Coordinates of C-alpha atoms in Angstrom, one line a residue:
M1 CA 15.0 -1.8 -17.8
G2 CA 17.6 -1.5 -15.5
M3 CA 19.9 -4.2 -13.9
V4 CA 19.9 -4.9 -10.5
R5 CA 23.6 -4.6 -8.1
R6 CA 24.0 -7.4 -6.2
L7 CA 27.2 -7.9 -3.7
A8 CA 28.8 -11.3 -2.9
G9 CA 27.7 -12.4 1.0
M10 CA 25.9 -9.1 1.6
A11 CA 28.2 -7.3 3.9
C12 CA 26.9 -3.4 2.2
V13 CA 25.3 -2.4 -0.4
V14 CA 25.6 0.0 -2.8
W15 CA 24.5 3.4 -1.8
L16 CA 22.1 4.5 -5.0
G17 CA 20.7 7.9 -3.2
S18 CA 21.6 11.8 -3.1
A19 CA 23.7 13.0 -1.0
A20 CA 24.3 13.8 2.8
I21 CA 23.0 17.1 2.8
A22 CA 24.6 19.9 5.9
A23 CA 20.7 20.0 6.9
P24 CA 18.0 18.8 6.5
A25 CA 14.9 20.6 4.4
P26 CA 12.2 21.3 6.2
P27 CA 9.2 18.8 6.2
G28 CA 7.8 19.0 2.6
T29 CA 10.2 21.0 0.5
G30 CA 11.9 18.8 -1.7
T31 CA 15.1 20.8 -4.6
A32 CA 15.7 18.9 -7.3
A33 CA 18.8 17.3 -5.9
A34 CA 16.3 15.4 -3.6
P35 CA 12.5 15.8 -4.3
W36 CA 10.2 16.1 -1.1
W37 CA 9.1 12.4 -2.5
Q38 CA 12.5 11.1 -1.1
H39 CA 12.3 11.2 2.2
A40 CA 8.4 11.2 2.6
L41 CA 6.7 9.0 5.2
V42 CA 3.3 8.3 3.7
Y43 CA 0.0 7.7 5.7
E44 CA -2.8 5.4 4.2
I45 CA -6.1 7.1 5.6
Y46 CA -8.7 4.9 4.9
P47 CA -11.8 7.9 4.2
R48 CA -14.7 6.0 5.3
S49 CA -12.8 5.0 8.2
F50 CA -11.2 7.6 9.8
G51 CA -13.3 10.9 10.6
D52 CA -16.8 11.3 10.9
S53 CA -17.8 15.1 11.3
N54 CA -22.0 14.4 10.4
G55 CA -22.8 11.4 12.7
D56 CA -24.2 9.3 10.0
G57 CA -21.1 6.4 10.9
V58 CA -18.8 7.0 8.2
G59 CA -15.8 8.9 7.6
D60 CA -15.9 11.9 5.5
L61 CA -13.4 14.6 3.8
N62 CA -14.1 17.1 6.3
G63 CA -13.2 14.2 8.9
I64 CA -9.9 13.6 7.7
T65 CA -9.3 18.0 7.9
A66 CA -10.7 17.6 11.4
H67 CA -7.5 15.5 12.5
L68 CA -4.4 17.1 10.4
D69 CA -3.3 18.2 13.3
D70 CA -2.6 14.9 14.9
L71 CA -1.0 13.9 11.7
Q72 CA 1.4 16.9 11.7
K73 CA 2.0 16.4 15.3
L74 CA 2.9 12.3 14.3
G75 CA 5.0 14.1 11.9
V76 CA 4.0 12.8 8.4
D77 CA 4.3 14.6 6.1
T78 CA 2.1 12.8 2.8
L79 CA -1.3 11.8 2.9
W80 CA -2.3 9.0 0.8
I81 CA -6.1 9.0 0.5
A82 CA -8.1 5.4 -0.5
P83 CA -10.8 6.9 -3.3
M84 CA -13.2 8.8 -2.2
Y85 CA -15.2 8.9 -5.6
P86 CA -18.9 8.8 -7.1
S87 CA -18.6 4.9 -6.5
P88 CA -21.7 1.9 -5.6
Q89 CA -18.9 0.7 -3.2
A90 CA -19.4 -2.8 -3.9
D91 CA -15.4 -3.1 -3.2
F92 CA -16.1 0.3 -1.1
G93 CA -14.6 3.3 -3.3
Y94 CA -12.2 0.6 -5.5
D95 CA -15.6 0.2 -8.6
I96 CA -15.1 3.9 -9.3
A97 CA -18.8 5.6 -11.3
D98 CA -17.0 8.9 -11.9
Y99 CA -13.0 9.5 -11.7
E100 CA -13.8 13.5 -11.5
A101 CA -16.0 14.0 -8.4
I102 CA -16.7 13.3 -4.9
D103 CA -19.1 10.8 -3.6
P104 CA -21.3 12.6 -1.7
Q105 CA -20.9 11.0 1.1
Y106 CA -17.8 11.7 1.7
G107 CA -18.2 15.6 0.9
N108 CA -18.5 17.7 -2.0
M109 CA -15.2 19.5 -4.5
A110 CA -15.5 22.5 -1.7
D111 CA -14.9 19.7 0.7
F112 CA -11.6 18.3 -0.6
D113 CA -10.0 21.6 -1.4
R114 CA -10.0 23.1 2.3
L115 CA -8.7 19.2 2.6
Q116 CA -6.3 20.3 0.6
A117 CA -5.5 23.6 1.0
E118 CA -5.3 22.9 5.3
A119 CA -2.8 20.6 4.7
K120 CA -0.1 22.7 2.1
K121 CA -0.7 24.9 5.8
R122 CA 0.2 22.3 7.4
H123 CA 3.0 20.9 4.7
L124 CA 1.6 18.4 4.1
H125 CA 1.2 16.6 0.4
V126 CA -1.9 15.0 -0.6
V127 CA -2.0 12.1 -2.7
L128 CA -4.5 10.7 -4.3
D129 CA -5.7 6.6 -5.3
M130 CA -6.6 5.7 -8.7
V131 CA -7.8 2.8 -10.4
M132 CA -7.1 2.6 -13.7
N133 CA -7.4 -1.2 -14.7
H134 CA -11.1 -1.7 -14.2
T135 CA -14.6 1.2 -13.1
S136 CA -17.3 0.2 -11.7
D137 CA -20.3 -1.7 -13.8
K138 CA -22.2 2.2 -13.1
H139 CA -20.2 4.2 -15.0
T140 CA -21.2 5.8 -17.8
W141 CA -18.5 4.7 -20.2
F142 CA -19.4 1.0 -19.1
L143 CA -23.4 1.8 -19.5
A144 CA -22.8 2.6 -23.1
S145 CA -20.4 -0.2 -24.1
A146 CA -22.7 -2.6 -22.1
A147 CA -25.7 -1.4 -24.7
S148 CA -24.4 -2.7 -28.1
R149 CA -21.7 -3.8 -29.7
D150 CA -21.7 -0.8 -32.7
N151 CA -21.7 2.1 -29.8
P152 CA -18.8 4.2 -29.2
K153 CA -17.5 2.5 -26.2
A154 CA -18.1 -0.6 -26.9
D155 CA -14.2 -1.1 -27.3
W156 CA -13.8 -0.1 -24.0
Y157 CA -14.2 -2.8 -22.2
V158 CA -12.5 -6.6 -22.9
W159 CA -15.5 -8.2 -25.0
N160 CA -15.7 -11.8 -26.1
D161 CA -18.5 -13.9 -27.7
G162 CA -17.0 -16.8 -25.7
I163 CA -16.6 -20.5 -27.6
D164 CA -19.1 -23.2 -28.0
A165 CA -19.8 -25.0 -24.9
A166 CA -20.9 -28.4 -26.4
G167 CA -17.6 -30.7 -26.4
A168 CA -15.8 -28.3 -25.5
T169 CA -13.6 -28.9 -22.2
L170 CA -14.9 -26.6 -20.0
S171 CA -13.6 -25.5 -16.2
A172 CA -15.7 -25.9 -13.6
V173 CA -15.1 -21.8 -13.6
Q174 CA -16.8 -22.2 -17.7
K175 CA -19.2 -24.8 -16.9
R176 CA -20.9 -22.7 -14.3
N177 CA -21.4 -19.7 -16.4
I178 CA -23.2 -21.1 -19.6
H179 CA -25.3 -18.2 -21.4
D180 CA -27.0 -19.4 -24.9
G181 CA -24.8 -22.3 -26.0
K182 CA -21.9 -20.5 -24.8
A183 CA -18.7 -20.6 -21.6
P184 CA -16.5 -17.7 -20.9
P185 CA -13.6 -18.0 -23.4
N186 CA -10.9 -19.2 -20.7
N187 CA -10.3 -20.3 -17.3
W188 CA -9.5 -16.9 -15.6
E189 CA -11.1 -16.3 -12.2
S190 CA -11.4 -13.4 -10.0
V191 CA -9.8 -13.0 -7.5
F192 CA -12.9 -12.9 -5.7
G193 CA -14.2 -16.2 -6.3
G194 CA -15.5 -17.2 -9.6
S195 CA -15.3 -17.3 -13.2
A196 CA -13.4 -13.7 -14.2
W197 CA -16.4 -13.5 -16.9
Q198 CA -19.9 -12.3 -17.0
W199 CA -22.2 -12.5 -19.5
V200 CA -24.8 -9.8 -20.8
P201 CA -27.2 -10.2 -23.2
A202 CA -27.3 -7.2 -24.6
R203 CA -24.5 -7.7 -26.5
K204 CA -24.9 -11.8 -26.1
Q205 CA -21.5 -11.4 -25.0
F206 CA -19.1 -12.0 -22.1
Y207 CA -17.2 -8.5 -20.5
Y208 CA -13.6 -9.8 -19.0
H209 CA -13.8 -8.5 -14.0
R210 CA -10.6 -9.9 -12.9
F211 CA -11.8 -8.6 -9.9
Y212 CA -16.1 -8.3 -8.9
V213 CA -18.9 -8.6 -11.0
Q214 CA -19.0 -4.8 -10.8
Q215 CA -16.1 -3.7 -12.0
P216 CA -15.1 -4.5 -15.6
D217 CA -11.5 -4.4 -17.0
L218 CA -11.3 -1.4 -19.4
N219 CA -8.9 -2.2 -22.8
W220 CA -6.4 -0.5 -22.1
R221 CA -5.6 -1.5 -25.9
N222 CA -7.3 1.2 -27.5
P223 CA -5.9 4.0 -27.4
A224 CA -9.0 5.9 -27.0
V225 CA -9.0 4.8 -23.3
E226 CA -5.6 5.7 -22.3
K227 CA -6.6 9.1 -23.1
A228 CA -9.6 9.0 -21.0
M229 CA -7.7 7.8 -18.6
F230 CA -5.2 10.3 -18.6
G231 CA -7.5 13.1 -18.9
A232 CA -9.1 12.0 -15.7
I233 CA -5.1 11.7 -13.8
R234 CA -5.3 15.8 -15.0
F235 CA -8.1 16.6 -13.6
W236 CA -6.5 16.5 -10.7
L237 CA -3.0 16.9 -11.0
D238 CA -4.6 20.7 -12.4
R239 CA -6.3 20.7 -9.4
G240 CA -2.6 20.4 -6.8
V241 CA -3.3 16.6 -5.9
D242 CA 1.0 16.0 -5.1
G243 CA 0.1 12.5 -6.7
F244 CA -1.2 9.4 -7.2
R245 CA -1.0 5.5 -5.8
L246 CA -2.1 3.7 -8.6
D247 CA -4.0 -0.3 -8.0
A248 CA -3.8 -3.7 -9.0
I249 CA -1.2 -1.4 -11.7
S250 CA -0.2 -4.9 -12.9
T251 CA -3.0 -6.0 -14.7
L252 CA -3.4 -3.5 -17.3
F253 CA -3.4 -5.7 -20.2
E254 CA -4.7 -9.4 -20.6
D255 CA -3.2 -12.0 -23.0
P256 CA -5.4 -11.2 -27.0
R257 CA -5.0 -15.0 -27.2
L258 CA -6.7 -15.7 -24.2
R259 CA -4.9 -18.6 -23.1
N260 CA -6.1 -20.1 -20.3
D261 CA -3.5 -19.5 -16.8
P262 CA -1.9 -22.1 -15.9
I263 CA -3.0 -24.7 -12.9
R264 CA -1.3 -24.1 -9.7
S265 CA -1.4 -27.0 -7.2
G266 CA -4.3 -26.2 -4.4
T267 CA -7.5 -23.9 -4.6
N268 CA -8.5 -20.8 -3.4
A269 CA -11.2 -19.7 -0.4
Q270 CA -13.8 -20.5 -2.6
G271 CA -12.8 -24.0 -3.5
E272 CA -11.7 -23.3 -7.2
P273 CA -7.9 -24.1 -8.1
N274 CA -5.3 -21.5 -7.6
L275 CA -4.1 -20.3 -11.6
Q276 CA -1.0 -18.8 -11.8
S277 CA -1.4 -15.2 -13.8
L278 CA 0.8 -16.1 -16.6
Y279 CA -1.3 -14.4 -19.4
S280 CA -3.3 -11.8 -17.1
D281 CA -1.2 -9.6 -15.3
K282 CA 1.9 -8.4 -15.4
L283 CA 2.3 -8.9 -19.4
P284 CA 5.3 -6.0 -20.4
E285 CA 2.4 -3.6 -22.6
V286 CA 2.4 -1.8 -19.3
H287 CA 5.3 -0.4 -19.2
G288 CA 5.0 1.5 -21.8
V289 CA 1.9 3.0 -19.9
M290 CA 3.7 3.7 -17.3
R291 CA 6.4 5.7 -19.3
R292 CA 4.3 7.8 -20.7
L293 CA 2.1 8.4 -17.6
R294 CA 5.4 9.2 -15.8
A295 CA 6.2 11.7 -18.9
M296 CA 3.5 13.7 -18.3
V297 CA 3.9 13.7 -14.3
D298 CA 6.5 15.0 -15.0
A299 CA 5.4 17.9 -17.2
Y300 CA 3.9 19.3 -14.0
P301 CA 5.7 21.8 -11.6
G302 CA 6.2 20.9 -7.8
Q303 CA 7.9 17.0 -8.1
R304 CA 4.1 15.0 -8.5
V305 CA 5.1 11.7 -7.3
L306 CA 3.5 8.0 -8.7
I307 CA 3.5 5.1 -6.1
G308 CA 2.7 1.7 -7.3
E309 CA 0.7 -0.9 -6.1
T310 CA 3.5 -3.8 -6.7
Y311 CA 2.8 -6.7 -5.2
E312 CA 6.1 -9.0 -7.0
P313 CA 8.3 -12.2 -5.9
D314 CA 11.9 -10.6 -5.6
I315 CA 13.6 -7.4 -6.1
A316 CA 14.8 -7.5 -9.1
Q317 CA 11.3 -7.8 -10.8
L318 CA 10.5 -5.2 -8.7
D319 CA 13.3 -2.8 -10.3
A320 CA 11.8 -3.1 -13.7
W321 CA 8.6 -1.2 -12.4
Y322 CA 12.1 1.9 -11.8
G323 CA 12.2 1.8 -15.5
T324 CA 15.9 3.5 -17.0
K325 CA 17.2 7.0 -16.7
D326 CA 16.1 7.6 -19.9
A327 CA 12.8 5.5 -19.8
P328 CA 11.3 6.2 -16.1
E329 CA 8.1 4.4 -14.6
L330 CA 7.2 5.0 -11.7
H331 CA 9.1 7.0 -8.9
L332 CA 8.4 4.4 -6.0
P333 CA 7.1 1.2 -6.4
M334 CA 6.2 0.0 -3.3
N335 CA 8.4 -2.8 -1.8
L336 CA 5.3 -4.9 -0.1
Q337 CA 8.3 -8.3 0.3
L338 CA 9.7 -7.0 3.5
G339 CA 6.0 -7.1 5.2
F340 CA 4.0 -9.3 2.8
G341 CA 6.4 -12.0 1.9
W342 CA 4.3 -15.8 2.4
Q343 CA 7.4 -16.6 4.4
A344 CA 7.6 -12.9 6.0
S345 CA 8.0 -13.9 10.5
F346 CA 9.0 -11.4 13.0
D347 CA 13.1 -13.0 12.5
A348 CA 16.0 -10.3 12.7
R349 CA 17.1 -13.3 9.4
W350 CA 13.9 -12.5 7.6
F351 CA 13.8 -8.8 8.1
R352 CA 17.9 -8.8 7.4
T353 CA 17.3 -10.4 4.3
R354 CA 14.8 -8.1 3.2
L355 CA 16.5 -4.7 3.1
Q356 CA 19.2 -5.6 2.2
E357 CA 17.5 -6.5 -0.8
S358 CA 15.7 -3.7 0.2
Q359 CA 18.7 -1.0 -1.1
Q360 CA 19.2 -3.1 -4.6
V361 CA 16.9 -0.5 -6.8
H362 CA 17.7 2.0 -8.8
G363 CA 15.6 4.3 -7.5
Q364 CA 14.5 5.1 -3.8
P365 CA 12.8 2.3 -2.2
L366 CA 9.4 2.4 -0.3
L367 CA 9.1 0.1 2.4
V368 CA 5.8 -0.5 3.3
V369 CA 4.6 -3.3 6.6
D370 CA 0.5 -1.9 6.9
N371 CA -2.6 -1.7 4.2
H372 CA -6.1 -1.7 3.8
D373 CA -5.7 -5.3 2.7
N374 CA -4.1 -7.8 4.8
P375 CA -3.9 -7.9 8.7
R376 CA -2.3 -5.5 10.7
S377 CA 1.0 -5.7 11.6
I378 CA 1.2 -5.9 15.4
D379 CA -0.3 -8.8 15.4
R380 CA 1.1 -11.0 12.2
F381 CA 4.4 -10.1 14.0
G382 CA 3.6 -10.6 17.5
D383 CA 2.7 -13.7 20.0
G384 CA -0.1 -12.1 22.2
Q385 CA 2.5 -11.6 24.9
H386 CA 4.9 -8.9 23.6
D387 CA 2.6 -7.4 20.3
V388 CA 3.5 -4.2 21.9
A389 CA 7.1 -4.5 21.9
R390 CA 7.9 -5.9 18.5
A391 CA 5.9 -3.4 17.0
K392 CA 8.3 -0.9 18.2
V393 CA 10.7 -2.9 16.9
V394 CA 8.9 -3.5 13.5
A395 CA 8.8 0.5 13.4
A396 CA 11.8 0.6 13.7
A397 CA 13.1 -1.2 11.2
L398 CA 10.9 0.1 8.9
L399 CA 11.4 4.3 10.3
T400 CA 15.3 3.4 10.3
S401 CA 16.1 2.3 7.3
R402 CA 17.3 4.3 3.8
A403 CA 13.9 3.9 1.9
V404 CA 11.0 5.9 1.4
A405 CA 8.4 4.4 4.1
L406 CA 4.5 3.8 4.5
T407 CA 2.3 3.4 7.6
Y408 CA -1.6 2.6 7.7
Y409 CA -4.3 4.7 10.2
G410 CA -4.1 3.0 13.0
A411 CA -0.1 1.6 13.3
P412 CA 1.5 3.9 14.8
I413 CA -1.1 3.3 18.1
G414 CA -1.3 -0.2 17.5
M415 CA -5.0 -0.6 16.4
T416 CA -5.3 -4.5 16.2
T417 CA -7.3 -6.7 13.6
A418 CA -11.0 -7.1 14.6
T419 CA -12.2 -9.8 12.2
P420 CA -15.9 -10.8 12.1
T421 CA -16.5 -14.0 14.1
R422 CA -20.1 -14.5 12.0
V423 CA -20.4 -14.4 8.6
E424 CA -23.7 -11.6 8.8
D425 CA -21.9 -9.4 10.1
V426 CA -19.1 -9.3 7.2
R427 CA -19.2 -6.3 5.1
D428 CA -16.6 -7.2 2.7
P429 CA -18.1 -9.1 -0.2
V430 CA -14.7 -10.7 -0.5
G431 CA -15.4 -12.7 3.1
I432 CA -18.9 -13.2 2.2
T433 CA -18.0 -15.5 -1.0
G434 CA -14.5 -16.7 0.6
W435 CA -16.3 -17.4 4.5
P436 CA -14.7 -19.0 6.1
K437 CA -10.8 -19.5 4.5
D438 CA -11.8 -16.5 4.1
K439 CA -13.2 -13.6 6.0
G440 CA -12.5 -10.9 4.1
R441 CA -10.7 -7.6 5.2
D442 CA -13.5 -5.6 7.6
G443 CA -10.8 -6.3 10.3
E444 CA -8.5 -4.4 9.1
R445 CA -10.7 -1.2 8.4
T446 CA -12.2 -0.4 11.2
P447 CA -12.7 3.0 12.6
M448 CA -9.6 5.2 14.3
Q449 CA -9.9 5.0 18.2
W450 CA -8.9 8.5 18.9
T451 CA -10.4 8.2 22.2
A452 CA -11.4 6.0 25.0
G453 CA -15.1 7.1 24.8
P454 CA -18.2 5.8 22.7
Q455 CA -17.2 4.9 18.9
A456 CA -13.8 6.4 19.8
G457 CA -14.3 9.6 18.9
F458 CA -14.8 8.7 15.3
S459 CA -18.8 9.0 15.2
T460 CA -21.2 10.6 17.4
N461 CA -23.7 8.0 15.5
P462 CA -23.4 4.7 17.9
H463 CA -24.8 2.4 14.3
T464 CA -21.1 2.9 12.7
W465 CA -20.3 1.2 9.2
L466 CA -17.2 -1.0 10.6
P467 CA -18.5 -2.0 14.6
V468 CA -15.5 0.0 16.5
N469 CA -13.2 -2.2 18.3
P470 CA -13.9 -2.7 21.9
N471 CA -9.9 -2.1 22.0
H472 CA -10.6 2.0 21.9
V473 CA -10.9 2.6 25.6
T474 CA -7.1 1.2 26.1
I475 CA -6.1 1.9 22.7
N476 CA -5.7 5.6 21.1
V477 CA -4.7 8.8 20.6
A478 CA -6.1 10.3 23.6
D479 CA -3.7 8.5 25.9
E480 CA -1.1 7.3 24.1
S481 CA 0.1 11.1 23.3
A482 CA -0.4 11.1 27.5
R483 CA 2.8 8.2 27.7
P484 CA 6.0 8.3 27.1
D485 CA 6.2 4.3 27.1
S486 CA 4.0 4.7 24.7
L487 CA 3.3 2.9 20.3
L488 CA 2.2 6.3 19.1
S489 CA 5.1 8.2 20.8
W490 CA 8.0 6.0 19.5
H491 CA 6.5 6.4 16.1
R492 CA 6.9 10.4 17.2
Q493 CA 10.2 10.3 18.4
L494 CA 10.7 7.8 15.7
I495 CA 10.0 10.1 13.1
A496 CA 11.5 13.2 14.2
L497 CA 14.5 11.5 14.4
R498 CA 14.0 10.4 10.2
R499 CA 13.3 13.6 9.9
D500 CA 15.9 15.9 11.7
N501 CA 18.7 13.8 12.2
P502 CA 21.4 14.0 8.7
A503 CA 22.7 10.2 8.7
L504 CA 19.4 9.0 8.8
R505 CA 17.9 11.1 6.7
D506 CA 20.0 10.9 3.5
G507 CA 23.1 8.3 4.5
A508 CA 23.5 4.8 3.3
M509 CA 23.0 1.6 5.2
R510 CA 25.6 -0.3 5.8
F511 CA 24.5 -4.4 8.2
L512 CA 26.8 -5.5 10.7
D513 CA 27.2 -8.6 12.7
T514 CA 25.5 -10.2 9.6
D515 CA 25.2 -13.6 10.7
N516 CA 23.5 -12.6 14.3
P517 CA 20.5 -15.0 14.0
D518 CA 18.4 -12.8 16.7
V519 CA 20.1 -9.2 16.4
L520 CA 19.9 -7.4 13.1
V521 CA 22.5 -4.3 12.8
Y522 CA 22.9 -1.6 10.6
R523 CA 24.4 1.5 10.3
R524 CA 23.5 5.1 8.2
D525 CA 26.2 7.3 7.9
G526 CA 25.9 10.7 7.1
G527 CA 26.4 14.3 8.2
D528 CA 29.2 14.2 10.6
R529 CA 27.8 11.4 13.0
P530 CA 26.8 7.8 11.9
V531 CA 24.0 6.9 13.3
L532 CA 24.0 2.5 15.0
V533 CA 20.8 1.0 14.5
M534 CA 19.9 -2.4 17.3
L535 CA 17.5 -4.8 16.8
N536 CA 16.6 -7.6 19.0
F537 CA 14.1 -10.0 17.2
S538 CA 14.4 -12.2 20.2
G539 CA 12.8 -13.0 23.8
K540 CA 16.5 -13.3 25.3
A541 CA 18.8 -9.9 25.8
Q542 CA 21.5 -10.8 23.5
P543 CA 25.5 -9.3 24.1
L544 CA 26.5 -7.2 20.7
A545 CA 29.2 -8.1 18.8
K546 CA 32.5 -5.9 19.6
G547 CA 33.1 -3.0 17.9
L548 CA 30.0 -1.8 16.1
M549 CA 30.9 1.2 17.7
P550 CA 33.9 2.0 19.5
G551 CA 33.7 4.9 22.6
K552 CA 31.4 6.3 23.7
V553 CA 27.7 6.5 22.4
R554 CA 24.4 8.7 23.5
T555 CA 21.3 6.6 23.1
L556 CA 18.7 9.1 20.3
A557 CA 15.9 6.6 20.7
G558 CA 15.7 3.2 23.3
S559 CA 12.8 0.7 23.2
D560 CA 13.6 -0.4 26.9
A561 CA 13.9 2.2 29.3
S562 CA 17.2 1.2 30.6
L563 CA 19.3 1.7 27.7
P564 CA 19.4 5.6 27.7
A565 CA 22.0 5.1 30.7
T566 CA 23.8 3.1 28.7
A567 CA 27.3 4.8 27.7
T568 CA 28.8 2.4 25.7
L569 CA 28.1 -1.1 23.9
E570 CA 31.4 -3.1 24.7
G571 CA 30.4 -5.3 27.3
A572 CA 26.5 -4.3 26.8
R573 CA 23.2 -6.6 26.2
L574 CA 20.1 -5.7 24.6
P575 CA 17.2 -6.9 26.4
A576 CA 15.0 -8.9 24.7
Y577 CA 12.1 -6.9 22.0
A578 CA 14.8 -4.4 22.1
A579 CA 15.3 -0.6 19.3
W580 CA 18.1 0.9 20.5
V581 CA 19.5 4.3 18.0
V582 CA 22.8 5.6 19.0
T583 CA 25.1 7.6 17.4
P584 CA 28.4 9.1 18.7
D585 CA 28.8 10.8 22.1

């Protein structure tokens, strides 16, 4: 594990990335010194919701292919496609029944090959989701394992006899799950409610499922499991995919003694005690798997990439996922603290601290503010009145920082969260079990809004798998493409700058005016001209500190119409909720 480097006062940060280059590489390319993923802009696609090519109301692979030109025009260079493998869809694809095929509702392998070929023509990399912690309970591996205690795959999942219920001190979830006089072996709870143990009469044992009951956890202490899972990953690497986003990667191992997790204060959405996942998450053995996986992936040509879903409470624990120089692990652990930290808010101090910390890792940072599991950032950081202006500030912070950036379908146009208002409309199982405290994740997964027309141009079927958000008549790609002041146009402008400007592409990141509670300022140094980024998180025009960039400046991007005409920072004021990117003139 690498040591985290901290600087007193955080007035500047250590530059750990590649040196600046005289001219940026074209999108989709890389060098030995700076692999393509080091400058990537990753765009997450939820395949059910992106484009429906056959009119069944569900998105599919051909629907993604049909919109590759739109993604190229936006300027992204890497597509992360959420699971499209065969699945009973208990967790909408994160319960995989076959790792080496395509779910028929999304198409077939020929459709995938065509998608990948068309993406490569446009210099777009394709990254797949890979779920290593668990399978579907309909996977042939589990069907065999559950049949008996003496079959070849009997030990491929986490099984336990349970404990004698009579006279034992049991938690409430254990008491509700007694079979043949046996209770689950400990108090572990599923992330989605209830006991994390499920009884199987054929074996007279419980299996462990950290997530849904339909998602049994694999036994990673069995070498055969690692061999089989690595084989599935090789299947896709051999087909030319550019890498993987690893789902729930910290949960591969459980305490072999199955000790109770400590109880924290409060209750979850299902009314059960909150637990600290001390013995059921982030066990050290997972890093050994990551090192072996990294070695396998690095042996392939083309600079393949491993991106990790790494929810960590602090930067030191995130840094551990990079591994060390001699024993590397993930190429890009996700820094989810900026967007989803429990105190995350539209506040200059929050963004400054999180961005400063993001630079303290021994590898390239990866910043995330939107994904398929959380309400959309325009709602989380908005105030109901200045949502688009605030979203432009957040976009500027994401796209001008020294980091790989990850965005989510719909975020560049300001798609909003459409949370169901009735439990009978909920499709997400966690929303069904957690209602009304937890209404699920349907709201951030609604169909992509391409046009103002029927079904937002997503499908010809009026009965889409989730309802189209009614605000698609004003929030859609077609409308925003025609407006220079739109959120989409702002994203395109910033993405082009990020790609073409040497300072933004490769430059060091230095924070200025660090005590300002309202304005976040940082400077990117690279090439022959530095770039200064100024972000006003307040609802009032703010004066700028003296000496930020003396002399005349030229605006590279300004979210307020008045900014391009301003030729100097001296005496200038940054308008409310404005983002301003300048360089010496």
